[in-house]
Amino acid sequence: MSDFVKLTPDGVGLEFQGEPFKIVGANCYLIQQHGADSNGSGRGRMANIIKAAADKGINVLRIWAHNELTWNSIQNGTKEVLTNPDGSAWFEPIIDPNGIDGLDWAVAEAARNGVKLIMSLTNHWKEFGGIPQYARWASKKSDLSEWELQNIFFSNGKAQSMFKAYIQYLLNRPNPKRDGVRYKDDPTILAWSIANEPRGRVDPSGRTLNNWIADTSKFVKSQDSNHLVTVDVEGFFLTDQDGVKASYLNPGQLQDGCDFIKNVDHETIDFACMHMYQDLWPEESIQHDKKKREEWIKTWLNVHLKACQGKLSKKKPLILSEFSERKGKDESFADRQDFLKKVYGWLQDNMGPRGIVIGSVVWMISDRKFVEEGNDKDEGRCIIIDGDGKDGLQQVIDHADAVYRQYPSCNPRHQAN
């Protein structure tokens, strides 16, 4: 019996040690950066967040497994070690020992609390370095816009080699805080996500991004035969879906070369991800009308469910891996509470034994200090994991309780070691 979370034999669900596995998850991108702060308060704060998350019933955390040239970075640069006759090159990542120690610690701390991890290998956005930083290193240009850098990444062979070198390094790294267990052999990790929210504006047809997803996921699989692999696409469509206009679902993103059905329909992508931001993506007339917004949410969820049930080469599990509602202008959380109740209700309706929905990962949890320092002032999306529950935490707890009544073996308190 495997210690790793695996696909069920029919390929439409997850199982762990012979039992169905459902994801009751939360995003927390803070953990590696603050976990590297072993001499200050950061590591203790992150330990409290992970423990509190497990105590509240969160069994999966989605975290960044990369950090390029930002605070407590993992990777400070790259070094060319081999140049081929055709001009292509192979690189080694220049690893910061303090930064990687933060990630080593995070994996070990999650294991101690019975929490699994979805680990994102890079980010489309400039925060934490990500794709733009690889493009800067490869092109040696620093005066380009974020979108120009993102476009370079997908077409630049050196950028791709740099990224793959980091993947190879990380997956084969022995974790000293896990008795030398290599990352690719650690069952604490549920899945590798090859990128957070990749977009392919360089090619609006979608071919460039889709080919990159195929190539990169295949490379991860070649390095690691134990773990599931996914890609955290937002879920945009290039074509209409069941009479629903693509322009209704994602009017501002039609030029970004994202095609949900093709992006997740690869043999090397084990389960499909979608994100949902009803207060950012639809037309403004929908964003600011609660009734229209709720209708958009239902449509968004259901078109992705139908796609994974019947529009791929075979059925594939589906996870809602980012979703949130901003707090109200009056600092109230009534709309968020209502939003979470309805979304979690939809998830529970589709997470049964015959359903292909494997769970969700809410955006995002933090501690009180993170919010009090003003870090959530602009977005207003944080759920304080050790708070009074009024900011949506109680809805997360209620959802966890509902899931574990049906699937008690998924409870993180059963997995702590």
Short mmCIF file of C-alpha atoms in Angstrom, two decimals:
data_model
loop_
_atom_site.label_atom_id
_atom_site.label_comp_id
_atom_site.label_asym_id
_atom_site.label_seq_id
_atom_site.Cartn_x
_atom_site.Cartn_y
_atom_site.Cartn_z
CA MET A 1 0.00 0.00 0.00
CA SER A 2 1.48 3.33 -1.09
CA ASP A 3 2.33 6.13 1.34
CA PHE A 4 1.70 8.62 -1.48
CA VAL A 5 -1.61 10.14 -2.53
CA LYS A 6 -2.42 8.49 -5.86
CA LEU A 7 -5.12 8.48 -8.49
CA THR A 8 -7.84 5.90 -7.98
CA PRO A 9 -7.71 2.94 -10.41
CA ASP A 10 -10.40 4.55 -12.58
CA GLY A 11 -8.41 7.80 -12.68
CA VAL A 12 -11.24 10.07 -11.53
CA GLY A 13 -10.42 10.46 -7.84
CA LEU A 14 -7.64 10.38 -5.27
CA GLU A 15 -6.82 7.74 -2.69
CA PHE A 16 -4.42 7.47 0.22
CA GLN A 17 -3.49 4.12 1.74
CA GLY A 18 -6.49 2.50 0.13
CA GLU A 19 -9.04 5.10 1.27
CA PRO A 20 -10.64 7.95 -0.73
CA PHE A 21 -8.79 11.24 -0.27
CA LYS A 22 -10.55 14.60 -0.47
CA ILE A 23 -8.72 17.90 -0.26
CA VAL A 24 -9.79 20.46 2.34
CA GLY A 25 -7.10 22.97 1.57
CA ALA A 26 -5.83 26.50 2.02
CA ASN A 27 -3.25 28.62 0.26
CA CYS A 28 -0.42 30.11 2.31
CA TYR A 29 2.41 31.54 0.22
CA LEU A 30 4.13 32.94 3.33
CA ILE A 31 5.54 29.69 4.63
CA GLN A 32 8.91 29.32 2.87
CA GLN A 33 9.91 32.98 3.21
CA HIS A 34 9.00 33.33 6.86
CA GLY A 35 10.06 29.76 7.60
CA ALA A 36 13.58 30.73 6.54
CA ASP A 37 13.57 33.31 9.35
CA SER A 38 14.88 30.84 11.93
CA ASN A 39 16.55 33.50 14.10
CA GLY A 40 13.54 35.78 14.32
CA SER A 41 9.83 35.26 14.88
CA GLY A 42 9.03 34.07 11.36
CA ARG A 43 9.55 30.35 11.79
CA GLY A 44 7.56 30.26 15.01
CA ARG A 45 4.70 32.13 13.37
CA MET A 46 4.62 29.70 10.45
CA ALA A 47 4.71 26.73 12.83
CA ASN A 48 1.66 28.18 14.56
CA ILE A 49 -0.14 28.67 11.23
CA ILE A 50 0.51 25.08 10.11
CA LYS A 51 -0.57 23.63 13.46
CA ALA A 52 -3.67 25.83 13.63
CA ALA A 53 -4.58 24.87 10.06
CA ALA A 54 -4.38 21.17 10.90
CA ASP A 55 -6.34 21.70 14.12
CA LYS A 56 -9.09 23.43 12.13
CA GLY A 57 -9.27 20.50 9.68
CA ILE A 58 -7.15 21.76 6.77
CA ASN A 59 -5.39 18.70 5.35
CA VAL A 60 -3.58 20.31 2.40
CA LEU A 61 -1.61 23.54 2.10
CA ARG A 62 -0.68 24.96 -1.27
CA ILE A 63 2.68 26.74 -1.03
CA TRP A 64 5.39 28.18 -3.25
CA ALA A 65 8.35 25.81 -3.69
CA HIS A 66 10.36 28.53 -5.43
CA ASN A 67 11.60 32.02 -4.63
CA GLU A 68 13.98 33.86 -6.94
CA LEU A 69 15.83 36.98 -5.79
CA THR A 70 13.31 38.19 -3.23
CA TRP A 71 13.41 38.18 0.58
CA ASN A 72 14.82 34.86 1.85
CA SER A 73 15.15 33.65 -1.73
CA ILE A 74 15.83 30.02 -2.58
CA GLN A 75 17.56 30.72 -5.88
CA ASN A 76 19.87 33.72 -6.32
CA GLY A 77 20.89 33.03 -9.91
CA THR A 78 22.03 30.36 -12.34
CA LYS A 79 25.41 29.10 -13.51
CA GLU A 80 26.04 27.77 -17.01
CA VAL A 81 27.85 24.44 -16.74
CA LEU A 82 27.56 23.01 -20.25
CA THR A 83 27.26 24.56 -23.71
CA ASN A 84 26.28 22.27 -26.56
CA PRO A 85 27.46 22.62 -30.19
CA ASP A 86 24.00 23.85 -31.20
CA GLY A 87 24.27 26.74 -28.75
CA SER A 88 21.92 25.30 -26.17
CA ALA A 89 23.13 25.17 -22.58
CA TRP A 90 22.60 23.46 -19.25
CA PHE A 91 22.63 25.34 -15.98
CA GLU A 92 22.90 24.81 -12.26
CA PRO A 93 20.81 26.90 -9.87
CA ILE A 94 22.70 29.06 -7.38
CA ILE A 95 20.95 28.08 -4.16
CA ASP A 96 20.77 30.24 -1.06
CA PRO A 97 21.26 27.92 1.94
CA ASN A 98 19.02 29.99 4.19
CA GLY A 99 16.18 30.12 1.66
CA ILE A 100 16.20 26.41 0.90
CA ASP A 101 16.36 25.72 4.64
CA GLY A 102 13.02 27.51 4.93
CA LEU A 103 11.47 25.13 2.40
CA ASP A 104 13.10 22.08 3.99
CA TRP A 105 11.62 23.17 7.31
CA ALA A 106 8.17 23.76 5.82
CA VAL A 107 7.97 20.22 4.45
CA ALA A 108 9.08 18.75 7.77
CA GLU A 109 6.65 20.89 9.75
CA ALA A 110 3.76 19.93 7.49
CA ALA A 111 4.63 16.26 7.99
CA ARG A 112 4.68 16.70 11.76
CA ASN A 113 1.13 18.04 11.61
CA GLY A 114 -0.30 15.51 9.17
CA VAL A 115 -0.69 18.11 6.40
CA LYS A 116 0.00 17.35 2.73
CA LEU A 117 1.47 19.94 0.36
CA ILE A 118 0.78 21.06 -3.18
CA MET A 119 4.09 22.63 -4.22
CA SER A 120 4.17 25.25 -6.98
CA LEU A 121 7.44 25.23 -8.95
CA THR A 122 7.14 28.72 -10.44
CA ASN A 123 4.77 31.66 -10.80
CA HIS A 124 3.56 33.54 -13.85
CA TRP A 125 3.65 36.77 -11.85
CA LYS A 126 6.72 38.77 -10.82
CA GLU A 127 6.13 38.30 -7.10
CA PHE A 128 8.66 35.79 -5.79
CA GLY A 129 10.65 36.09 -9.03
CA GLY A 130 9.05 33.34 -11.07
CA ILE A 131 8.79 33.32 -14.84
CA PRO A 132 9.82 37.00 -15.26
CA GLN A 133 13.05 36.38 -13.34
CA TYR A 134 14.02 33.38 -15.47
CA ALA A 135 13.47 35.58 -18.53
CA ARG A 136 15.73 38.30 -17.07
CA TRP A 137 18.49 35.79 -16.38
CA ALA A 138 18.21 34.24 -19.84
CA SER A 139 17.84 37.45 -21.88
CA LYS A 140 20.09 39.60 -19.66
CA LYS A 141 17.51 42.35 -20.03
CA SER A 142 16.09 44.14 -17.03
CA ASP A 143 14.22 47.02 -18.66
CA LEU A 144 11.32 44.98 -20.05
CA SER A 145 7.72 44.94 -18.87
CA GLU A 146 6.32 42.02 -16.93
CA TRP A 147 4.38 40.82 -19.98
CA GLU A 148 7.43 41.11 -22.26
CA LEU A 149 9.45 39.01 -19.82
CA GLN A 150 6.69 36.41 -19.60
CA ASN A 151 6.62 36.16 -23.38
CA ILE A 152 10.40 35.68 -23.53
CA PHE A 153 10.23 32.80 -21.05
CA PHE A 154 8.19 30.50 -23.27
CA SER A 155 10.37 30.97 -26.36
CA ASN A 156 13.84 31.19 -24.81
CA GLY A 157 15.72 27.90 -24.64
CA LYS A 158 18.07 29.12 -21.93
CA ALA A 159 15.16 30.17 -19.72
CA GLN A 160 13.65 26.72 -20.11
CA SER A 161 16.96 25.03 -19.27
CA MET A 162 17.34 27.21 -16.17
CA PHE A 163 13.87 26.30 -14.97
CA LYS A 164 14.35 22.60 -15.60
CA ALA A 165 17.68 22.71 -13.78
CA TYR A 166 15.90 24.05 -10.71
CA ILE A 167 13.21 21.38 -10.97
CA GLN A 168 15.86 18.67 -11.22
CA TYR A 169 17.75 20.11 -8.26
CA LEU A 170 14.71 20.39 -6.00
CA LEU A 171 13.14 17.03 -6.75
CA ASN A 172 16.43 15.24 -6.12
CA ARG A 173 17.39 17.26 -3.04
CA PRO A 174 17.83 15.25 0.19
CA ASN A 175 15.94 17.11 2.90
CA PRO A 176 18.11 17.20 6.05
CA LYS A 177 15.05 18.01 8.14
CA ARG A 178 13.39 14.81 6.89
CA ASP A 179 16.36 12.49 7.62
CA GLY A 180 17.73 12.99 4.12
CA VAL A 181 14.58 11.89 2.28
CA ARG A 182 14.66 13.37 -1.21
CA TYR A 183 11.80 15.63 -2.13
CA LYS A 184 10.70 13.23 -4.86
CA ASP A 185 10.50 10.44 -2.28
CA ASP A 186 8.61 12.38 0.40
CA PRO A 187 4.92 11.45 0.78
CA THR A 188 4.25 14.75 2.58
CA ILE A 189 4.11 16.26 -0.91
CA LEU A 190 0.76 15.54 -2.54
CA ALA A 191 1.54 17.07 -5.92
CA TRP A 192 3.84 19.28 -7.94
CA SER A 193 2.16 22.17 -9.73
CA ILE A 194 4.40 23.17 -12.63
CA ALA A 195 3.29 26.82 -12.46
CA ASN A 196 0.87 29.18 -10.82
CA GLU A 197 -1.52 30.83 -13.30
CA PRO A 198 0.57 30.54 -16.48
CA ARG A 199 -0.70 32.61 -19.40
CA GLY A 200 0.48 32.60 -22.99
CA ARG A 201 -0.16 36.08 -24.37
CA VAL A 202 2.83 35.55 -26.66
CA ASP A 203 0.58 33.23 -28.69
CA PRO A 204 -3.19 33.91 -28.46
CA SER A 205 -3.91 30.65 -30.29
CA GLY A 206 -2.91 28.79 -27.13
CA ARG A 207 -0.42 26.45 -28.80
CA THR A 208 2.71 27.87 -27.14
CA LEU A 209 1.37 27.62 -23.60
CA ASN A 210 -0.15 24.21 -24.21
CA ASN A 211 3.08 22.82 -25.64
CA TRP A 212 4.97 24.20 -22.64
CA ILE A 213 2.58 22.51 -20.22
CA ALA A 214 3.02 19.21 -22.05
CA ASP A 215 6.82 19.47 -22.11
CA THR A 216 7.28 20.65 -18.53
CA SER A 217 4.88 18.16 -16.95
CA LYS A 218 6.59 15.37 -18.89
CA PHE A 219 9.96 16.54 -17.55
CA VAL A 220 8.70 16.53 -13.94
CA LYS A 221 7.35 13.01 -14.44
CA SER A 222 10.74 11.92 -15.81
CA GLN A 223 12.35 13.07 -12.55
CA ASP A 224 9.71 11.86 -10.10
CA SER A 225 7.55 8.76 -10.50
CA ASN A 226 5.96 9.04 -7.06
CA HIS A 227 4.01 12.28 -7.07
CA LEU A 228 1.00 13.62 -8.86
CA VAL A 229 1.59 16.50 -11.28
CA THR A 230 -0.77 19.33 -12.14
CA VAL A 231 -0.76 22.89 -13.47
CA ASP A 232 -2.57 25.73 -11.71
CA VAL A 233 -4.23 27.28 -14.73
CA GLU A 234 -6.91 29.81 -13.93
CA GLY A 235 -9.34 27.98 -16.17
CA PHE A 236 -9.95 30.39 -19.05
CA PHE A 237 -11.52 29.15 -22.28
CA LEU A 238 -10.77 30.09 -25.87
CA THR A 239 -14.14 28.87 -27.15
CA ASP A 240 -17.78 28.97 -26.07
CA GLN A 241 -18.89 26.20 -23.70
CA ASP A 242 -22.34 24.60 -23.93
CA GLY A 243 -23.92 27.79 -25.16
CA VAL A 244 -22.02 29.95 -22.68
CA LYS A 245 -19.94 32.62 -24.39
CA ALA A 246 -16.23 32.58 -23.61
CA SER A 247 -16.49 36.37 -23.43
CA TYR A 248 -18.99 35.98 -20.55
CA LEU A 249 -16.66 33.71 -18.61
CA ASN A 250 -13.42 35.63 -19.11
CA PRO A 251 -13.80 38.78 -21.22
CA GLY A 252 -10.39 40.24 -20.37
CA GLN A 253 -8.38 37.08 -20.88
CA LEU A 254 -9.37 35.95 -24.37
CA GLN A 255 -6.03 37.20 -25.69
CA ASP A 256 -3.92 35.28 -23.16
CA GLY A 257 -3.63 31.98 -25.00
CA CYS A 258 -5.26 29.90 -22.25
CA ASP A 259 -7.44 26.94 -23.22
CA PHE A 260 -8.58 25.03 -20.14
CA ILE A 261 -9.62 21.87 -21.95
CA LYS A 262 -6.35 21.46 -23.82
CA ASN A 263 -4.23 22.68 -20.90
CA VAL A 264 -5.39 19.90 -18.57
CA ASP A 265 -5.89 17.17 -21.18
CA HIS A 266 -2.36 15.77 -21.03
CA GLU A 267 -1.40 12.31 -19.87
CA THR A 268 1.20 13.93 -17.62
CA ILE A 269 -1.36 16.17 -15.87
CA ASP A 270 -3.01 13.99 -13.24
CA PHE A 271 -5.78 16.32 -12.12
CA ALA A 272 -7.25 19.59 -13.36
CA CYS A 273 -7.04 22.87 -11.45
CA MET A 274 -9.19 25.95 -11.79
CA HIS A 275 -9.20 29.26 -9.93
CA MET A 276 -12.18 31.56 -9.45
CA TYR A 277 -12.26 35.33 -8.93
CA GLN A 278 -15.79 36.54 -9.51
CA ASP A 279 -14.79 40.03 -8.35
CA LEU A 280 -12.02 40.39 -10.96
CA TRP A 281 -12.76 38.45 -14.14
CA PRO A 282 -16.34 39.03 -15.35
CA GLU A 283 -17.58 42.28 -16.81
CA GLU A 284 -17.89 45.05 -14.23
CA SER A 285 -21.69 44.97 -14.47
CA ILE A 286 -21.51 41.40 -13.15
CA GLN A 287 -18.82 42.08 -10.55
CA HIS A 288 -20.91 44.76 -8.83
CA ASP A 289 -24.30 43.00 -8.93
CA LYS A 290 -24.59 40.24 -6.31
CA LYS A 291 -27.30 38.29 -8.13
CA LYS A 292 -25.42 38.38 -11.45
CA ARG A 293 -22.18 37.52 -9.68
CA GLU A 294 -23.73 34.46 -8.06
CA GLU A 295 -25.05 33.31 -11.43
CA TRP A 296 -21.59 33.73 -12.94
CA ILE A 297 -20.10 31.64 -10.10
CA LYS A 298 -22.54 28.78 -10.74
CA THR A 299 -21.82 28.91 -14.46
CA TRP A 300 -18.04 29.02 -13.98
CA LEU A 301 -18.05 26.01 -11.65
CA ASN A 302 -20.40 23.94 -13.78
CA VAL A 303 -18.72 24.48 -17.16
CA HIS A 304 -15.42 23.26 -15.69
CA LEU A 305 -17.13 20.28 -14.10
CA LYS A 306 -18.74 19.35 -17.42
CA ALA A 307 -15.44 19.79 -19.24
CA CYS A 308 -13.67 17.34 -16.92
CA GLN A 309 -16.58 14.91 -17.08
CA GLY A 310 -16.99 14.73 -20.82
CA LYS A 311 -14.77 17.00 -22.95
CA LEU A 312 -11.33 15.56 -22.23
CA SER A 313 -9.85 12.42 -23.76
CA LYS A 314 -10.89 10.77 -20.47
CA LYS A 315 -12.52 11.92 -17.24
CA LYS A 316 -10.16 13.73 -14.92
CA PRO A 317 -10.35 14.84 -11.26
CA LEU A 318 -10.99 18.55 -10.67
CA ILE A 319 -9.93 20.87 -7.84
CA LEU A 320 -10.83 24.50 -7.16
CA SER A 321 -7.35 25.57 -6.08
CA GLU A 322 -7.87 29.31 -5.58
CA PHE A 323 -11.08 31.14 -4.67
CA SER A 324 -11.99 33.98 -2.35
CA GLU A 325 -14.25 36.93 -1.69
CA ARG A 326 -12.93 40.31 -0.59
CA LYS A 327 -14.13 41.74 2.69
CA GLY A 328 -16.81 44.40 2.34
CA LYS A 329 -16.12 48.11 2.02
CA ASP A 330 -17.57 48.48 5.51
CA GLU A 331 -14.98 45.95 6.76
CA SER A 332 -17.74 43.34 7.16
CA PHE A 333 -17.47 39.70 6.17
CA ALA A 334 -21.13 38.92 5.50
CA ASP A 335 -20.65 38.55 1.74
CA ARG A 336 -17.58 36.34 2.24
CA GLN A 337 -19.41 34.09 4.68
CA ASP A 338 -22.30 33.71 2.25
CA PHE A 339 -19.93 33.12 -0.67
CA LEU A 340 -18.02 30.39 1.14
CA LYS A 341 -21.20 28.64 2.29
CA LYS A 342 -22.46 28.45 -1.29
CA VAL A 343 -19.17 27.41 -2.88
CA TYR A 344 -18.52 24.78 -0.22
CA GLY A 345 -22.09 23.55 -0.71
CA TRP A 346 -21.43 23.07 -4.43
CA LEU A 347 -18.18 21.27 -3.64
CA GLN A 348 -19.85 18.91 -1.18
CA ASP A 349 -22.57 18.13 -3.71
CA ASN A 350 -19.92 17.08 -6.22
CA MET A 351 -17.37 15.40 -3.92
CA GLY A 352 -19.32 12.20 -3.33
CA PRO A 353 -18.11 8.69 -4.22
CA ARG A 354 -19.17 9.13 -7.86
CA GLY A 355 -18.04 12.76 -8.19
CA ILE A 356 -14.86 13.90 -9.89
CA VAL A 357 -14.39 16.97 -7.67
CA ILE A 358 -11.52 16.12 -5.30
CA GLY A 359 -11.58 19.25 -3.17
CA SER A 360 -10.64 22.89 -2.87
CA VAL A 361 -7.90 25.23 -1.64
CA VAL A 362 -9.23 28.55 -0.35
CA TRP A 363 -7.23 31.78 -0.82
CA MET A 364 -5.68 32.41 1.70
CA ILE A 365 -4.82 31.88 5.35
CA SER A 366 -2.47 33.98 7.46
CA ASP A 367 -1.93 34.90 11.09
CA ARG A 368 -3.21 38.05 12.75
CA LYS A 369 0.18 39.80 12.59
CA PHE A 370 0.29 39.55 8.78
CA VAL A 371 -3.02 41.42 8.54
CA GLU A 372 -2.24 43.91 11.31
CA GLU A 373 0.98 44.87 9.51
CA GLY A 374 -1.14 45.97 6.53
CA ASN A 375 -0.15 43.18 4.15
CA ASP A 376 -3.78 42.43 3.26
CA LYS A 377 -4.89 46.05 2.98
CA ASP A 378 -5.14 46.14 -0.82
CA GLU A 379 -6.57 42.67 -1.48
CA GLY A 380 -8.67 42.13 1.64
CA ARG A 381 -8.79 38.38 1.16
CA CYS A 382 -6.98 36.89 4.18
CA ILE A 383 -8.60 34.47 6.59
CA ILE A 384 -6.88 34.64 9.98
CA ILE A 385 -6.28 31.03 10.96
CA ASP A 386 -6.12 31.81 14.68
CA GLY A 387 -8.90 34.40 14.61
CA ASP A 388 -12.50 34.56 15.83
CA GLY A 389 -13.90 32.82 12.75
CA LYS A 390 -16.02 35.73 11.53
CA ASP A 391 -13.80 36.38 8.49
CA GLY A 392 -14.78 33.07 6.85
CA LEU A 393 -12.75 30.72 9.03
CA GLN A 394 -15.90 29.23 10.55
CA GLN A 395 -17.16 28.32 7.08
CA VAL A 396 -13.84 26.56 6.37
CA ILE A 397 -14.17 24.62 9.64
CA ASP A 398 -17.80 23.69 8.91
CA HIS A 399 -16.81 22.44 5.47
CA ALA A 400 -13.98 20.34 6.90
CA ASP A 401 -16.36 18.80 9.42
CA ALA A 402 -18.85 17.94 6.67
CA VAL A 403 -16.18 16.29 4.52
CA TYR A 404 -14.68 14.30 7.39
CA ARG A 405 -18.07 12.96 8.45
CA GLN A 406 -18.11 11.17 5.10
CA TYR A 407 -14.34 10.64 4.75
CA PRO A 408 -12.87 10.45 8.29
CA SER A 409 -9.51 9.08 7.12
CA CYS A 410 -8.78 12.42 5.39
CA ASN A 411 -8.64 14.30 8.69
CA PRO A 412 -5.08 15.64 9.17
CA ARG A 413 -5.07 14.68 12.84
CA HIS A 414 -4.98 11.04 11.67
CA GLN A 415 -1.79 11.65 9.68
CA ALA A 416 0.46 13.65 12.04
CA ASN A 417 3.94 12.22 12.62
#
